Coordinates of C-alpha atoms in Angstrom, one line a residue:
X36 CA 2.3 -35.5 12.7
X37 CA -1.4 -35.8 13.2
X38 CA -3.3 -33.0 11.4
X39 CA -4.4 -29.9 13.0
X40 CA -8.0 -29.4 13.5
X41 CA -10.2 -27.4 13.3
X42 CA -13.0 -29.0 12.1
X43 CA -16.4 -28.1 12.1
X44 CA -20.0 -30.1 11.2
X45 CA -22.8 -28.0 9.4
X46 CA -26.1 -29.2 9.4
X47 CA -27.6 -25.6 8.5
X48 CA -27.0 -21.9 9.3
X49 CA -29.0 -20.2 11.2
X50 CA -30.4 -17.7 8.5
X51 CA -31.1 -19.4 5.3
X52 CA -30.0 -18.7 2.2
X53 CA -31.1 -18.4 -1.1
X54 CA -29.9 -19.8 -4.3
X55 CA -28.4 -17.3 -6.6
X56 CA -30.1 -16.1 -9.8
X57 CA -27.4 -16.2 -12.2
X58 CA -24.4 -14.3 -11.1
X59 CA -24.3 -11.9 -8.6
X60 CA -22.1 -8.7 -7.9
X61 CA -18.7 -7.9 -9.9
X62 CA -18.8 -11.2 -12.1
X63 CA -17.5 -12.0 -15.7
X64 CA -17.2 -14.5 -18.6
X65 CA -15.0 -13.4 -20.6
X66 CA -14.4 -15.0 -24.2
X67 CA -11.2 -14.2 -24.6
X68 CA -9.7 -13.1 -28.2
X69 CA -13.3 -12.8 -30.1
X70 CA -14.7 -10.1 -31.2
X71 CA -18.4 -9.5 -30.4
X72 CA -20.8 -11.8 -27.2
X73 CA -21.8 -15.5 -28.1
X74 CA -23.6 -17.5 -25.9
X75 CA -23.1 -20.7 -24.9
X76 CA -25.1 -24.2 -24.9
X77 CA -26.1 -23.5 -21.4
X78 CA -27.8 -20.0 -22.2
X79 CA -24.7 -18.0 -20.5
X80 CA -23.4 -14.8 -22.6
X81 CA -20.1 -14.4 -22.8
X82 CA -18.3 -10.8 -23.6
X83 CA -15.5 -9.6 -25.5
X84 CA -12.4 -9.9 -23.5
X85 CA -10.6 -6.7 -25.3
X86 CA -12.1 -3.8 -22.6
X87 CA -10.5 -5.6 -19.6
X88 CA -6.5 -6.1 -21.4
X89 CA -4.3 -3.5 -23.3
X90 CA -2.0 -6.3 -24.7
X91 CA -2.2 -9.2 -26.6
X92 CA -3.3 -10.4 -29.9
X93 CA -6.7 -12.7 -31.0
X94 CA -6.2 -15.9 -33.1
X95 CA -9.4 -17.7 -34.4
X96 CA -8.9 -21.5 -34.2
X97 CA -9.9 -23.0 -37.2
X98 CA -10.8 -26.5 -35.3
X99 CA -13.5 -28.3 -34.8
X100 CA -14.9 -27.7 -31.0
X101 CA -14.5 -29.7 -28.4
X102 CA -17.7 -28.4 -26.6
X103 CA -16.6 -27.7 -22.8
X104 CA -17.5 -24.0 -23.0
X105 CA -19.1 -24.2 -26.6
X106 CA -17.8 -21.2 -28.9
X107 CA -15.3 -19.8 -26.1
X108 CA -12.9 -22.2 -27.3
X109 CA -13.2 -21.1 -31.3
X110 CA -10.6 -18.0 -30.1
X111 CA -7.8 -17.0 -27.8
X112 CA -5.3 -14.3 -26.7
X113 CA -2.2 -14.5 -27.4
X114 CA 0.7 -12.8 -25.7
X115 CA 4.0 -11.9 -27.0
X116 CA 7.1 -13.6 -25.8
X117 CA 9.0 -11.1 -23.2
X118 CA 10.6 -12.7 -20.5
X119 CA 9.7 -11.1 -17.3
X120 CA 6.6 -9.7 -18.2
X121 CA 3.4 -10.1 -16.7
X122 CA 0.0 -9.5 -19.1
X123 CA -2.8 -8.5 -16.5
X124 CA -6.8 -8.3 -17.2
X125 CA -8.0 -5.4 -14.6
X126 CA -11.4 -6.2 -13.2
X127 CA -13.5 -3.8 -11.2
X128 CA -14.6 -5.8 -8.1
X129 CA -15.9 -5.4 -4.9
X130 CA -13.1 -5.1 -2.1
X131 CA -15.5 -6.9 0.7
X132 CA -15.8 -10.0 -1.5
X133 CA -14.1 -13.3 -2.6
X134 CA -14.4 -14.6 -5.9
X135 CA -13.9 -18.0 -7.8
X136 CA -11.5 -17.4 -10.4
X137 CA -11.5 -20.4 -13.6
X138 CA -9.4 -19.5 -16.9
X139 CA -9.3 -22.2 -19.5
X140 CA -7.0 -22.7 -22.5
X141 CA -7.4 -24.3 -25.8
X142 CA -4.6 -24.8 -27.7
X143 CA -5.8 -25.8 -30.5
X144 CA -2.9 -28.1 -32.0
X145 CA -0.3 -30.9 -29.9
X146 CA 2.3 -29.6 -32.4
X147 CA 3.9 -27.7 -31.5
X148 CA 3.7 -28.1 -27.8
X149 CA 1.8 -25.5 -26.0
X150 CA 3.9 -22.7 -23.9
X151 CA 4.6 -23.2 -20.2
X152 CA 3.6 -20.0 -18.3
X153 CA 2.5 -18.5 -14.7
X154 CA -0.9 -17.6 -13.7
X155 CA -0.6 -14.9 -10.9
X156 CA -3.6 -13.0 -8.9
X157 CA -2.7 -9.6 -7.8
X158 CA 0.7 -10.0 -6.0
X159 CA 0.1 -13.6 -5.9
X160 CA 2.0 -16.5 -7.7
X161 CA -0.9 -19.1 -8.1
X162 CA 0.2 -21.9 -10.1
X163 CA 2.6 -22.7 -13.1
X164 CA 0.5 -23.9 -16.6
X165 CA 0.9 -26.5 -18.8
X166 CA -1.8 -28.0 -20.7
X167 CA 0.5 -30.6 -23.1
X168 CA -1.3 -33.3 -21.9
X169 CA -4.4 -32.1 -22.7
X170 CA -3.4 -30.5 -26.0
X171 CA -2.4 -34.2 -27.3
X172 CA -5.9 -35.2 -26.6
X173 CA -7.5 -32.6 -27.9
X174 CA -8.9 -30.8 -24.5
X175 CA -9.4 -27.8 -23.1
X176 CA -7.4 -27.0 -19.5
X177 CA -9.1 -25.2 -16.8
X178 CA -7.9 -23.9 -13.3
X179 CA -10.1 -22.7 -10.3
X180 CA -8.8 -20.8 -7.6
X181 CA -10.7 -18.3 -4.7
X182 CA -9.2 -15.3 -4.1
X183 CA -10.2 -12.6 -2.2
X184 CA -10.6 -8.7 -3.8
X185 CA -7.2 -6.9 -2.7
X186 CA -8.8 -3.3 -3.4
X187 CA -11.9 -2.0 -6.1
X188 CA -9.8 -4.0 -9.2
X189 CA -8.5 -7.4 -9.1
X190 CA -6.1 -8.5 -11.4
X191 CA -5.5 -11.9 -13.4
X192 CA -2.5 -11.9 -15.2
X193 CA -0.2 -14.4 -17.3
X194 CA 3.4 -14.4 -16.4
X195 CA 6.5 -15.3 -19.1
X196 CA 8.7 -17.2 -17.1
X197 CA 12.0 -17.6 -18.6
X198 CA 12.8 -20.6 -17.3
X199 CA 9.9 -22.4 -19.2
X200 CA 9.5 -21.9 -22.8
X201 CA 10.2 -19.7 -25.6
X202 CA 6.7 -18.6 -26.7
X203 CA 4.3 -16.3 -25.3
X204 CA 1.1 -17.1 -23.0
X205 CA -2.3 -17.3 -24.4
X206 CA -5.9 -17.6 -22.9
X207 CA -9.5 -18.6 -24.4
X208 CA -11.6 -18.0 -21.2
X209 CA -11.4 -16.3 -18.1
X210 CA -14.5 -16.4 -16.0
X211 CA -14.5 -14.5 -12.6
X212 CA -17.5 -15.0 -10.4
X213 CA -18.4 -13.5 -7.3
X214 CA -19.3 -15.5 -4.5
X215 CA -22.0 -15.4 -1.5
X216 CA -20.3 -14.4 1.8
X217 CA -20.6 -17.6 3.4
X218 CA -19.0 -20.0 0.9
X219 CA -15.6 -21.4 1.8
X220 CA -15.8 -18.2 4.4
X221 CA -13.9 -20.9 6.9
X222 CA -10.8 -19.9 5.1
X223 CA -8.9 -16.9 6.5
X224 CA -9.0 -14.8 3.1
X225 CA -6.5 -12.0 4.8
X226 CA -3.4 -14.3 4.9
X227 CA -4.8 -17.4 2.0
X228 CA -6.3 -18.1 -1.2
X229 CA -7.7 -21.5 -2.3
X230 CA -6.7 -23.4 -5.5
X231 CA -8.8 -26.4 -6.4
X232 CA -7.6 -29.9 -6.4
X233 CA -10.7 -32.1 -7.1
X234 CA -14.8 -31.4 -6.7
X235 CA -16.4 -34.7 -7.2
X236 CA -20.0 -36.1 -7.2
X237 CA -20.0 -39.7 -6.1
X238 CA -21.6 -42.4 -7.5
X239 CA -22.7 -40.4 -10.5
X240 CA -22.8 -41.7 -13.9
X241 CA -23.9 -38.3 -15.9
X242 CA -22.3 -35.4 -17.1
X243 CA -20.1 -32.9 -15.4
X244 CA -22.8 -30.6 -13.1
X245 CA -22.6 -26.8 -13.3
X246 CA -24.6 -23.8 -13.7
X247 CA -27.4 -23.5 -13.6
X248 CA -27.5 -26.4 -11.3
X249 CA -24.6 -25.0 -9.5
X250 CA -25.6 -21.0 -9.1
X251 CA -21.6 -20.5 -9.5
X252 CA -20.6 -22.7 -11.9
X253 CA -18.5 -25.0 -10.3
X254 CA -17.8 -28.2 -12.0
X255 CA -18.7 -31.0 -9.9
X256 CA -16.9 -34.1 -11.6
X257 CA -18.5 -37.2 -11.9
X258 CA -17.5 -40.6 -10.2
X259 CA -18.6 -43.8 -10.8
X260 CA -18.2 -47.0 -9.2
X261 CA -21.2 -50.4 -9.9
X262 CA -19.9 -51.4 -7.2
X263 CA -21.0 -48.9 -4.8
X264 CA -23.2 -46.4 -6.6
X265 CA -26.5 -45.8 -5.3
X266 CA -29.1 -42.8 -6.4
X267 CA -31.8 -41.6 -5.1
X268 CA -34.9 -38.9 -6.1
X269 CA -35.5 -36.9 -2.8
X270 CA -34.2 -33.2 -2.3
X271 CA -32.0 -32.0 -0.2
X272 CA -32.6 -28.1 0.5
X273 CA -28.9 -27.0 0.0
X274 CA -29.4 -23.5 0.5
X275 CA -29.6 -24.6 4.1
X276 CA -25.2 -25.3 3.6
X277 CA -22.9 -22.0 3.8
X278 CA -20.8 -23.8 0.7
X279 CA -24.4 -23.7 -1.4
X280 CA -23.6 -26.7 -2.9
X281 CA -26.3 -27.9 -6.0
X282 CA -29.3 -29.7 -4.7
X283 CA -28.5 -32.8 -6.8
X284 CA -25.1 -33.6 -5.7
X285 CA -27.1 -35.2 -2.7
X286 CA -29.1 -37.7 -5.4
X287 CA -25.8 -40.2 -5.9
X288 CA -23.3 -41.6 -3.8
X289 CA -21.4 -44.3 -2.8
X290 CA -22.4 -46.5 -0.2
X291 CA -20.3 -49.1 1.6
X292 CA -21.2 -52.8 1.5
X293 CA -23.1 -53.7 5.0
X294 CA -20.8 -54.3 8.0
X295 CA -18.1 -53.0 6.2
X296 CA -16.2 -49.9 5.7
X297 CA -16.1 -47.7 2.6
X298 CA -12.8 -47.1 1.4
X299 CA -12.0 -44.9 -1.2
X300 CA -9.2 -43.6 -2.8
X301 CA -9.7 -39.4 -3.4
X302 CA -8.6 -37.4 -4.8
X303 CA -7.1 -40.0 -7.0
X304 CA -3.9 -37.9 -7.4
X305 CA -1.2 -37.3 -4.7
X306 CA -0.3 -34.2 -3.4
X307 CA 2.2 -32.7 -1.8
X308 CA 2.7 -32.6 1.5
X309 CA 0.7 -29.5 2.7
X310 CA -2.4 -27.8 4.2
X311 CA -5.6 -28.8 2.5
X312 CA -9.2 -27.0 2.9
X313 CA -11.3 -30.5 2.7
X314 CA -15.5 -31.0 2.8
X315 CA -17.5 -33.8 2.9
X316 CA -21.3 -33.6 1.6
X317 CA -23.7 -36.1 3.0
X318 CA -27.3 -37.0 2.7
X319 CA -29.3 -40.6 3.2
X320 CA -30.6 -41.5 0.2
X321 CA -33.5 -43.5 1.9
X322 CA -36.3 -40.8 2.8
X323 CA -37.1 -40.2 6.6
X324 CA -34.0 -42.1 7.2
X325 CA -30.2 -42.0 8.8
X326 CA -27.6 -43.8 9.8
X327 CA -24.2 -42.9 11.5
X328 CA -20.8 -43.9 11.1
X329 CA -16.7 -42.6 11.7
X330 CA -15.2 -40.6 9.0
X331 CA -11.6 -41.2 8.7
X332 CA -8.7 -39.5 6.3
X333 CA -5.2 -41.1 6.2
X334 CA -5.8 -43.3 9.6
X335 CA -6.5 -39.9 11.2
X336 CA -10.3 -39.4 12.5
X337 CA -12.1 -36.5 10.9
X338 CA -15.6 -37.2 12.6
X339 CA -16.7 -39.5 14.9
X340 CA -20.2 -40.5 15.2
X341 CA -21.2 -38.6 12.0
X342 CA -25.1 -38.9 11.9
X343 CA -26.4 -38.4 8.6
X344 CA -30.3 -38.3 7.7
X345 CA -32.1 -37.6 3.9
X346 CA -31.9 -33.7 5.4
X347 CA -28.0 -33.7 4.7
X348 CA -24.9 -32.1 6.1
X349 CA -21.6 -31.2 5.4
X350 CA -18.3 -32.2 7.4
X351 CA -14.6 -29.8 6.3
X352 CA -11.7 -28.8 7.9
X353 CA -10.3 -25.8 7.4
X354 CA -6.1 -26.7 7.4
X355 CA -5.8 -30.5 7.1
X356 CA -2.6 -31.7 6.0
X357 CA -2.3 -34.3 3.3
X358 CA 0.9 -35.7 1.7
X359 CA 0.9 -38.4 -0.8
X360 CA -2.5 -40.1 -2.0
X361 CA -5.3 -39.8 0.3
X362 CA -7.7 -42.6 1.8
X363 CA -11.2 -41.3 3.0
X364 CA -12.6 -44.3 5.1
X365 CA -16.0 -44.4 6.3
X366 CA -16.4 -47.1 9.0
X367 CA -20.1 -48.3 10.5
X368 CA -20.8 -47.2 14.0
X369 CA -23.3 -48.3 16.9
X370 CA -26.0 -47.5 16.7
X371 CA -26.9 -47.7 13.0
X372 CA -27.8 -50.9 11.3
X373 CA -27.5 -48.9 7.5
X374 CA -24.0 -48.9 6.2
X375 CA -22.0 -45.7 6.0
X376 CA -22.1 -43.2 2.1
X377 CA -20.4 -40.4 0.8
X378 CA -22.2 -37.5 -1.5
X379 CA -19.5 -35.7 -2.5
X380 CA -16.0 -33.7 -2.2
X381 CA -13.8 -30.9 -2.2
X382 CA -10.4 -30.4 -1.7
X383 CA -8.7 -27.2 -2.6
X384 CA -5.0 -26.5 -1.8
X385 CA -4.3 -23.5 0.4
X386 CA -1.1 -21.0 -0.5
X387 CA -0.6 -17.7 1.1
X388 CA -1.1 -14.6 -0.8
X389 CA 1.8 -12.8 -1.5
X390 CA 2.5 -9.1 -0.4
X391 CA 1.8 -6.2 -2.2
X392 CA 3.4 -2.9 -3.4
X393 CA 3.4 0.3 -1.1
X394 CA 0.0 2.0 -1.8
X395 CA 1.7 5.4 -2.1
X396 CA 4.2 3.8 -4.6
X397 CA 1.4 1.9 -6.7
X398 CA -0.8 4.8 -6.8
X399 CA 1.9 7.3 -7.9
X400 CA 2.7 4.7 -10.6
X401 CA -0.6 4.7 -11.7
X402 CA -1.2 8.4 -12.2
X403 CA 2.5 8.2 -13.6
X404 CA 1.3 6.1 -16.4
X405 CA -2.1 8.1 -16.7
X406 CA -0.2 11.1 -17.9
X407 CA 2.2 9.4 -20.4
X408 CA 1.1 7.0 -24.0
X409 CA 3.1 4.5 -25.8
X410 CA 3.9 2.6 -21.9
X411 CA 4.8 -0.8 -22.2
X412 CA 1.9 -3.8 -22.2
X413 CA 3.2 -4.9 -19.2
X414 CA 2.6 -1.9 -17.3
X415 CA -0.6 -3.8 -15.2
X416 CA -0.7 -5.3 -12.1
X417 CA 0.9 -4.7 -9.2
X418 CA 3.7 -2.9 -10.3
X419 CA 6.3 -4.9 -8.1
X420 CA 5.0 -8.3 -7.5
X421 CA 4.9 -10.7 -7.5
X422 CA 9.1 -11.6 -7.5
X423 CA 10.3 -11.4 -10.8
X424 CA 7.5 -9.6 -12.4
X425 CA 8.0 -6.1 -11.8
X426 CA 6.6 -3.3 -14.4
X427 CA 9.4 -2.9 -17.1
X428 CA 11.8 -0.5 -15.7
X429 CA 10.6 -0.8 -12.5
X430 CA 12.8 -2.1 -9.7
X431 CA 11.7 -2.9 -6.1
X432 CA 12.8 -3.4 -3.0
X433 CA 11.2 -6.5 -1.2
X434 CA 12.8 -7.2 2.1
X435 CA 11.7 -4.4 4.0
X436 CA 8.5 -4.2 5.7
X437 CA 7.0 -2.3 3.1
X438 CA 7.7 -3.1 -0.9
X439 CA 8.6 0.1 -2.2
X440 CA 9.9 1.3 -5.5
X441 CA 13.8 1.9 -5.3
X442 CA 14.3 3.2 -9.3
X443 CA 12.7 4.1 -12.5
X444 CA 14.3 3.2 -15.7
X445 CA 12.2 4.4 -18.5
X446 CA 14.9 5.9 -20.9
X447 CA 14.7 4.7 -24.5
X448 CA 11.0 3.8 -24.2
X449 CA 9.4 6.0 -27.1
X450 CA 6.9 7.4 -24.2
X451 CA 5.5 10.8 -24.5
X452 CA 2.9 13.1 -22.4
X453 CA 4.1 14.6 -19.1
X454 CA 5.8 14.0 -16.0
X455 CA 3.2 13.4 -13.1
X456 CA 4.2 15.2 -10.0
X457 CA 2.8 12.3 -8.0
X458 CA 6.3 10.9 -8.7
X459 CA 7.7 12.9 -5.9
X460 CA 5.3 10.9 -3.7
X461 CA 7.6 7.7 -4.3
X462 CA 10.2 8.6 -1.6
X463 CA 12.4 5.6 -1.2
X464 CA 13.4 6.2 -4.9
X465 CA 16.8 6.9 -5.4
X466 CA 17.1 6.8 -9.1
X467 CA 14.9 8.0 -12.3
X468 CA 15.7 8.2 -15.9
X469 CA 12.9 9.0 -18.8
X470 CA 15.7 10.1 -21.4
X471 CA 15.7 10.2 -24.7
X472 CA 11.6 10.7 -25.1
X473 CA 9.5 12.6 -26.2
X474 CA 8.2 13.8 -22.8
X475 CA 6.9 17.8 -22.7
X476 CA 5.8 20.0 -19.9
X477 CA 7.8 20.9 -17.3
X478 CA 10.0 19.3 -14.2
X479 CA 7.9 18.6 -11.0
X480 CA 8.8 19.2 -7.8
X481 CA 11.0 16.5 -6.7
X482 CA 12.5 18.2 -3.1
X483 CA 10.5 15.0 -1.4
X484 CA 12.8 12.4 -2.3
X485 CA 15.3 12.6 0.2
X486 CA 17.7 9.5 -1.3
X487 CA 17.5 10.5 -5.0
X488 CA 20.7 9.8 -6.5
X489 CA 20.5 10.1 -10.3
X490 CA 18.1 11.9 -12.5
X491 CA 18.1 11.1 -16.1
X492 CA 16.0 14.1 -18.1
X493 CA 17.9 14.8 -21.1
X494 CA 16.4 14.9 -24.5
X495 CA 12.9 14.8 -24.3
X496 CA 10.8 18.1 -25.1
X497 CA 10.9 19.6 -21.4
X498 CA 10.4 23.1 -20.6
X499 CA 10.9 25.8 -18.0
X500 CA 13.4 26.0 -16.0
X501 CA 15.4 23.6 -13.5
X502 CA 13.9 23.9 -10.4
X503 CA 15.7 25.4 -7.2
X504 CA 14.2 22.4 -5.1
X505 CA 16.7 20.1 -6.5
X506 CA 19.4 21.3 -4.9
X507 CA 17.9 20.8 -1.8
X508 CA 18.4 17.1 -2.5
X509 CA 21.8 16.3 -0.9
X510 CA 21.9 12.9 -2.2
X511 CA 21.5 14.0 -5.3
X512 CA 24.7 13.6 -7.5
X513 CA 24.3 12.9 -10.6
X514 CA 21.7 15.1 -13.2

């Protein structure tokens, strides 16, 4: 099956753009487990992680450091092992924005091997971890995803997946950076978020490029090749690009032998047989200059007639499907005499966001757990989502139309504080239980929910009197 288009060609948008200052908006580097900022070699400050998460414990490695993210991989967070459970970081964001999302994990040691765990986005299953490969060499792991903000707090949250191992999820960084409107904006952020698969800088021999070269920190890997590396000193104005890439991606690439195509393996893994987000960055690297040629992925034309001068552009498609290892070939076209080059890359894998608790429900949750202390760690997140990681005591309905909370169990939990009357906003519930507590105040008005079945009060510190409205429940049976 050929893939779907559409595909579009950027030379520049029509307003420009300028290159960010640092970070913009809602953005964060966290250092996750240490106790007071550090700043890395790149000038960056990192903060605290400890006013974002309400579980967890921090462990200083006592290793020397590998030197990705400098002293943000001297500590980490550690989670306790609790099948089930979901440990979320709530950060305050903007709802109108999407972000770029990059946690990284140290281990520390090979032995022994590092936990298996999920990494989920507000009601969203992103992508199962394991970082044993790089613990036996010694590296750090990092993931990077773009997700859009679901409300005014997104949250990132490790998941214990029982079917993986038996220790607890850890973290050493988290950053969460707020991107300009435009970038990646192809993507339809109501129905999809992005997870990266490879960003690569052709032809390039140096280090790994990111901020401040990149204004967002992405890592833009290098690739070399003797063969077919070429570089070049002119500047490309890449503010003039809605995916802002850094001005010296431009300055390498690799450029095909004359009258011949350029064939290149990339990414150089394979990948499942899916819908891929892909761009192409282009840019002569002979001044005043350009030269045009056909653009080809798998056998299946992505651009014909691409003409490419030392001003630049950018080729992507925003659903192109990819299965196996992919073959980008550039082949020479009439009527350019210069053979064809490649820049750089992205390709990010696209998965659909997953669906999110009633408001009403998540809201009445919240204040629930506002008015009561000693709740469980994993009371974060979405209290429903996504499947399988529901709030402790919390079950959920999630084949309706909307996922709404069907029961609370929070008997035996050593909570105290008050009952909320917000609960008798949750109206598909149709049983609670908070006995044996040490709950105090007295019993809301519950006449709302019209399926209660059971409700559990008994000995906890409640006072007044049994309200009438109950027995205007007629589902009620059992209290």
């Amino acid at each position: 099956m050929p893939p779907p288009l559409p595909l579009l060609l950027l030379a520049a948008v029509l307003l420009p753009l300028a290159a960010a200052q640092g970070f913009r908006g809602f953005s964060y580097l966290l250092n996750c487990g240490a106790s007071a900022r550090t700043t890395d070699s790149r000038g960056l400050r990192w903060d605290p992680d400890a006013p974002y998460v309400s579980a967890g414990a921090s462990r200083v490695l006592d290793l020397p450091l590998p030197g990705l993210l400098d002293p943000t991989l001297a500590t980490l967070r550690a989670f306790p092992h609790r099948p089930g459970a979901k440990f979320c970081y709530a950060l305050p964001v903007d709802p109108n924005r999407h972000y770029l999302v990059r946690p990284t994990f140290f281990y520390g040691a090979p032995s022994p091997p590092p936990p298996v765990f999920d990494l989920l986005v507000d009601g969203t299953f992103w992508t199962a971890i394991n970082t044993t490969d790089d613990a036996l060499a010694g590296a750090a792991s990092s993931y990077e995803g773009v997700f859009p903000a679901r409300g005014r707090n997104m949250s990132f949250c490790l998941g214990v997946n029982k079917e993986y191992t038996d220790a607890g999820p850890f973290i050493s960084a988290l950053q969460v950076i707020q991107l300009d409107d435009p970038v990646y904006n192809a993507t339809d952020f109501r129905t999809s978020a992005m997870g990266l698969i490879a960003r690569t800088k052709f032809g390039s021999t140096g280090s790994v490029e990111r901020y401040p070269d990149d204004s967002f920190d992405r890592y833009w890997e290098p690739l070399p090749d003797n063969k077919h590396s070429v570089s070049s000193t002119h500047n490309v104005t890449s503010a003039d690009f809605w995916n802002l890439p850094p001005p010296d991606v431009f300055n390498t690439a690799f450029v095909a032998e004359q009258d011949a195509p350029l064939v290149l393996q990339w990414p150089p893994m394979p990948l499942q047989n899916d819908s891929y987000y892909v761009a192409l960055y282009f840019a002569d690297t002979l001044p005043e200059n350009s030269r045009t040629f056909d653009v080809y992925i798998n056998d299946y034309l992505f651009h014909k007639g691409l003409n490419v001068t030392s001003s630049g552009l950018s080729v992507f498609a925003t659903q192109w499907i990819l299965s196996g290892l992919t073959t980008v070939i550039l082949t020479p076209a009439s009527p350019s005499v210069l053979p064809p080059l490649i820049n750089a890359g992205e390709v990010f894998g696209l998965f659909p966001l997953g669906r999110l608790t009633h408001t009403r429900d998540a809201l009445a949750l919240e204040s629930i757990k506002k008015n009561l202390t000693n709740v469980p760690e994993d009371w974060n997140g979405d209290p429903c989502m996504p499947s399988g990681y529901s709030w402790t005591g919390v079950t959920c309905d999630e084949e309706g139309p909307k996922i709404r909370v069907l029961s609370l169990n929070f008997s035996s939990m050593g909570l105290s504080g008050s009952l909320s009357p917000d609960i008798a906003k949750m109206t598909a519930l149709t049983n609670i239980s908070f006995a044996n507590n040490n709950i105090s105040g007295p019993i809301p008005n519950l006449s709302n929910l019209s399926k209660l079945q059971q409700l559990h009060l008994q000995d906890n510190k409640l006072f007044g009197s049994v309200p009438q409205s109950l027995g205007t429940i007629k589902t009620l049976h059992e209290l």
